[in-house]
Short mmCIF file of C-alpha atoms in Angstrom, two decimals:
data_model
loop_
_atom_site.label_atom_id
_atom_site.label_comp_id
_atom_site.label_asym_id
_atom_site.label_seq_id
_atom_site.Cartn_x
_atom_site.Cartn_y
_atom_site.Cartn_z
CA UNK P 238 -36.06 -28.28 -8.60
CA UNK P 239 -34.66 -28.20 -5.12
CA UNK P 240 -37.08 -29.90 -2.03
CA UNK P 241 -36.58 -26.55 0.13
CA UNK P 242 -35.17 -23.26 -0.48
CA UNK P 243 -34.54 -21.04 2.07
CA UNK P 244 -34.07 -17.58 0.96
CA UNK P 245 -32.84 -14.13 3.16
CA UNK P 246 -33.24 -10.79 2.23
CA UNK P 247 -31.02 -7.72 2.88
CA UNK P 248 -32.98 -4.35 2.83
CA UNK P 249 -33.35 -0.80 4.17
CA UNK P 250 -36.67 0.10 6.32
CA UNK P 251 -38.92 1.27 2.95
CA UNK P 252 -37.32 -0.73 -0.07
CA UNK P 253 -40.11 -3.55 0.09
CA UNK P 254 -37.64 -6.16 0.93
CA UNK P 255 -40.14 -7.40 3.75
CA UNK P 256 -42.83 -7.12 1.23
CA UNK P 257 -41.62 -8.98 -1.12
CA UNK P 258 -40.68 -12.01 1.09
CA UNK P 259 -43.99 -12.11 2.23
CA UNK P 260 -45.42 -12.15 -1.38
CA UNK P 261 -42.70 -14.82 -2.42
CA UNK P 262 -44.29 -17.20 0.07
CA UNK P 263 -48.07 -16.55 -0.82
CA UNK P 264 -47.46 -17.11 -4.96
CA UNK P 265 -45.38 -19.63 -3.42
CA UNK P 266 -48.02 -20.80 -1.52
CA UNK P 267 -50.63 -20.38 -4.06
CA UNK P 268 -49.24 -22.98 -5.91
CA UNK P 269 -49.43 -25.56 -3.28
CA UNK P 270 -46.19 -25.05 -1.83
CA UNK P 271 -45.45 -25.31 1.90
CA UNK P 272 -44.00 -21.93 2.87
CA UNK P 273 -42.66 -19.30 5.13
CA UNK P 274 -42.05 -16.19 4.89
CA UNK P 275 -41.15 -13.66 8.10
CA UNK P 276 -38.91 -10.74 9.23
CA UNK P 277 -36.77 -10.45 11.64
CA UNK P 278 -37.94 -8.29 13.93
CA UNK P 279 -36.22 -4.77 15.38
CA UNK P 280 -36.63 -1.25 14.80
CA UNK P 281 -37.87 -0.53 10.85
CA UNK P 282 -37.12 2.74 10.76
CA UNK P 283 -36.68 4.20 7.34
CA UNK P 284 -33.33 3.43 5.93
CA UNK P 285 -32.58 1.18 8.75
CA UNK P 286 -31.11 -2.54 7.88
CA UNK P 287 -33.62 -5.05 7.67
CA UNK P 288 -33.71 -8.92 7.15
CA UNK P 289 -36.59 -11.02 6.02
CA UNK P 290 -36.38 -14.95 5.33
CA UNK P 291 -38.10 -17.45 2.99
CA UNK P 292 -38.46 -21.30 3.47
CA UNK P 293 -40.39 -23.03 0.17
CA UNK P 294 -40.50 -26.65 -0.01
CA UNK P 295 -42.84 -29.43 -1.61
CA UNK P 296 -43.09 -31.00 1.78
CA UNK P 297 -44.25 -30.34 5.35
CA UNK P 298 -41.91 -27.46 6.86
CA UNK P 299 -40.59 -28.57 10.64
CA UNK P 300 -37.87 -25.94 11.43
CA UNK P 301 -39.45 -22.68 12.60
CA UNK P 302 -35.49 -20.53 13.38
CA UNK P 303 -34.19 -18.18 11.35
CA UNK P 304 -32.39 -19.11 8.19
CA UNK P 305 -28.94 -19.45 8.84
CA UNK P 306 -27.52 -21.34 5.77
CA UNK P 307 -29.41 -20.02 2.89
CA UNK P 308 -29.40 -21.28 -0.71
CA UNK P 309 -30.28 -17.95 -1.79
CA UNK P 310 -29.64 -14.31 -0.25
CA UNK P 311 -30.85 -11.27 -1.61
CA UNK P 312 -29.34 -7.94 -1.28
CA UNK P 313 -32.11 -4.74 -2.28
CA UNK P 314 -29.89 -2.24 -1.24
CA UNK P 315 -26.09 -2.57 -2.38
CA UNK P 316 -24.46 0.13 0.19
CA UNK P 317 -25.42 -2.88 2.44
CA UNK P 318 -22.53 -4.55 1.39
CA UNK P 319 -19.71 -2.11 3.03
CA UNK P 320 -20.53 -3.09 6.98
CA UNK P 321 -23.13 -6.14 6.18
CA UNK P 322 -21.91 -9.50 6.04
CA UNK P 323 -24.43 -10.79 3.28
CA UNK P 324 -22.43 -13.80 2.70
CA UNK P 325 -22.76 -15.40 6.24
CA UNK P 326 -23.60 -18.63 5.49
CA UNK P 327 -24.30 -18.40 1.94
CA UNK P 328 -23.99 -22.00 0.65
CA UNK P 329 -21.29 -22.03 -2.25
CA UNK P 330 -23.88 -24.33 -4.64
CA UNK P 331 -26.06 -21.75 -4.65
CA UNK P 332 -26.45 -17.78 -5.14
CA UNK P 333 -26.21 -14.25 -4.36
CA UNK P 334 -28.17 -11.72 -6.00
CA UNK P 335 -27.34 -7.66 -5.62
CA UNK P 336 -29.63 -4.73 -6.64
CA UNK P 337 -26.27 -2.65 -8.13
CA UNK P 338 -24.77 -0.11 -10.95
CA UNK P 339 -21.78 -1.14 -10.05
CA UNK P 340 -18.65 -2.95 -11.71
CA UNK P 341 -17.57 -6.48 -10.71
CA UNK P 342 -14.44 -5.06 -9.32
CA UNK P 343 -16.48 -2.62 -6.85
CA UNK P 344 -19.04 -5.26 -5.93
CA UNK P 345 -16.20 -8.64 -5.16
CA UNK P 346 -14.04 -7.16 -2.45
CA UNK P 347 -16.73 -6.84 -0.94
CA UNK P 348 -18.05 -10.16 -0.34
CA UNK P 349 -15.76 -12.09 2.23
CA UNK P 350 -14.67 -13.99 -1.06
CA UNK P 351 -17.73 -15.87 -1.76
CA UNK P 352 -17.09 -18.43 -4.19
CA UNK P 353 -20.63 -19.27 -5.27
CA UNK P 354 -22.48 -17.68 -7.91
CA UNK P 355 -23.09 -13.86 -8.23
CA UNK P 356 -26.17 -12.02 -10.02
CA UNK P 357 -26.87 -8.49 -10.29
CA UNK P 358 -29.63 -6.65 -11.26
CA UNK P 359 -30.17 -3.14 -12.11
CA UNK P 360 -33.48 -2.03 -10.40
CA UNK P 361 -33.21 1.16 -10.58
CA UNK P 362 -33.00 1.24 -13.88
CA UNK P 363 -35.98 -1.02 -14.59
CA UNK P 364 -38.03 0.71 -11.91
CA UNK P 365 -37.74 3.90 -13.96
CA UNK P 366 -38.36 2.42 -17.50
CA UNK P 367 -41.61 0.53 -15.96
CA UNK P 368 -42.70 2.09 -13.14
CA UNK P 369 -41.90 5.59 -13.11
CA UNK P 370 -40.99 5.39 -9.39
CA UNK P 371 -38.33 3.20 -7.58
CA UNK P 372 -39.83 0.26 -6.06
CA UNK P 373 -36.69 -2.12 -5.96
CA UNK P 374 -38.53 -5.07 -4.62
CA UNK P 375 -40.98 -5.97 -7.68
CA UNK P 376 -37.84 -6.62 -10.20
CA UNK P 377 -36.29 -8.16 -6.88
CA UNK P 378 -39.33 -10.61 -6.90
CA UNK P 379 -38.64 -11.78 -10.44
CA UNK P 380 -34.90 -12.23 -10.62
CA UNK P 381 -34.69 -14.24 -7.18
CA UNK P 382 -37.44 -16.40 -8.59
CA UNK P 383 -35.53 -16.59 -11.71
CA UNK P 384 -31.97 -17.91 -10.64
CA UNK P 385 -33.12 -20.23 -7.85
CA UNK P 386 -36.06 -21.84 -10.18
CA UNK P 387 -38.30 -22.21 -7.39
CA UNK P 388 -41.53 -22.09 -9.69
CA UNK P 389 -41.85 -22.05 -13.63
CA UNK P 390 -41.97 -18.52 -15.33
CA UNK P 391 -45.42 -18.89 -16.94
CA UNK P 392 -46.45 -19.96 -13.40
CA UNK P 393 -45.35 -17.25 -11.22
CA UNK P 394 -46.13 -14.66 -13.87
CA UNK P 395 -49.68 -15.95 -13.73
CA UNK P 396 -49.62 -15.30 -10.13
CA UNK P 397 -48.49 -12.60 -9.72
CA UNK P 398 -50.87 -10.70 -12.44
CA UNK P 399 -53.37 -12.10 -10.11
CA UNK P 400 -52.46 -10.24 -6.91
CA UNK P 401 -51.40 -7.48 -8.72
CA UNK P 402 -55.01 -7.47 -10.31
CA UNK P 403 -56.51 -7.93 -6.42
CA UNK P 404 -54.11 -5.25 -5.11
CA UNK P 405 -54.46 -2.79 -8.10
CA UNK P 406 -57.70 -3.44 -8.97
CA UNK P 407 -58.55 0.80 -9.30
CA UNK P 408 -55.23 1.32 -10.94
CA UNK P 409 -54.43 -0.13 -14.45
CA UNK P 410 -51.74 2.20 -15.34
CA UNK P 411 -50.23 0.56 -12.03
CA UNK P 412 -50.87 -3.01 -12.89
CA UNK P 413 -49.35 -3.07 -16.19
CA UNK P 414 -46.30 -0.88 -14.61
CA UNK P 415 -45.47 -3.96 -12.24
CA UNK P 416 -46.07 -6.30 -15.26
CA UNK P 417 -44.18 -5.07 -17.08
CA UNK P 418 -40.91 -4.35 -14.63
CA UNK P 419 -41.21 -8.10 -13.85
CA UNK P 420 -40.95 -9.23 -17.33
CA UNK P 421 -37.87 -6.40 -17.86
CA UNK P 422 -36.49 -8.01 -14.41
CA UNK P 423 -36.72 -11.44 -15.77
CA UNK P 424 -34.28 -10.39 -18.57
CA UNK P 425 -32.44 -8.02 -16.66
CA UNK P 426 -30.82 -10.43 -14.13
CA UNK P 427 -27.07 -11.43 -15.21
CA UNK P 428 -24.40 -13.54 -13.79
CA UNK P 429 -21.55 -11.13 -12.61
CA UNK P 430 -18.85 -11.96 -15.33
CA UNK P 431 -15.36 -10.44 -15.68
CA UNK P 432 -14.92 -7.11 -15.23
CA UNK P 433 -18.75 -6.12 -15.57
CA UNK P 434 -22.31 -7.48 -14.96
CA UNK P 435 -21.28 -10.16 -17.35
CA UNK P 436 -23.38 -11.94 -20.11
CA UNK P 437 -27.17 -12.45 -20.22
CA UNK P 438 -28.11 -15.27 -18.19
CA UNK P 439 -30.85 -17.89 -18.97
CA UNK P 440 -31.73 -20.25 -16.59
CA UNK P 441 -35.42 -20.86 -16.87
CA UNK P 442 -36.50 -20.74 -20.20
#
């Protein structure tokens, strides 16, 4: 498990990508983690490009910039990727992780040729089984936490029921919704193989 991860999101004004930054670093936190999670701030407008960070570590946090060379970026929104450089300091040991439908070969010439590892997700599609709605950032939220192990999956499940329990406390239907589109998440997320969103991955068991 790494001492700090530092994590940026790529978003449109209304996807949640702020959101779930913030939440990241309270489960995070929750857990005795030092944390921080912030936006960047300009206009939100809906639709508009946004960018929110994440710094988790097991130690004392003393660097209060933006996050310039993440381990981690995550992209909610993959139209992003056509006048976006998400890659910008991407560190090659660890990850990128899209929100896409798309094939490998529409996704990689678009990414500055990144050599590190590449994970998509289909939110949309989970969104609709779960939820009913798309809310792109909940299954965001579990496949991020997934590939960069940051927390155990019996852990941050735990947690997260919790706030969801606090935060949907009059709506069941709604709390098992999110429950269940993170658990779909979890086994949704796939390393970007040949061709295609390649084989299932399994990195935290």
């Amino acid at each position: 498990m790494r001492h700090l991860t530092e994590i940026r999101w790529h978003g449109r004004g209304g996807q949640g990508a702020k959101t779930a930054a913030l939440l990241l670093a309270d489960v995070a936190f929750s857990i005795g983690k030092h944390v921080q999670g912030f936006p960047e701030y300009g206009p939100e407008r809906m639709g508009a490009p946004i960018t929110a960070y994440d710094r988790i570590s097991d130690s004392k946090i003393r660097v209060h910039s933006n996050i310039y060379e993440p381990d981690f970026v995550v992209v909610v929104d993959d139209t992003l990727l056509q006048d976006t450089d998400v890659t910008k300091g991407l560190k090659e040991e660890g990850a990128l992780l899209i929100n896409t439908e798309k094939e490998a070969d529409e996704i990689l010439p678009l990414l500055k040729g990144y050599k590190g590892e590449i994970y998509c997700i289909n939110a949309k599609k989970v969104c609709m089984e779960t939820l009913g709605k798309y809310f792109p950032n909940t299954p965001m939220l579990a496949a991020v936490v997934k590939i960069s192990n940051i927390m155990d999956k019996d852990v941050f499940f735990k947690e997260m029921e919790d706030s969801f329990r606090h935060k949907f406390a009059r709506k069941p239907e709604v709390l098992e919704g999110n429950k269940k589109a993170l658990e779909m998440a979890w086994d949704e997320v796939k390393l970007l193989g040949h061709g295609a969103c390649g084989n299932q991955l399994n990195v935290v068991a």
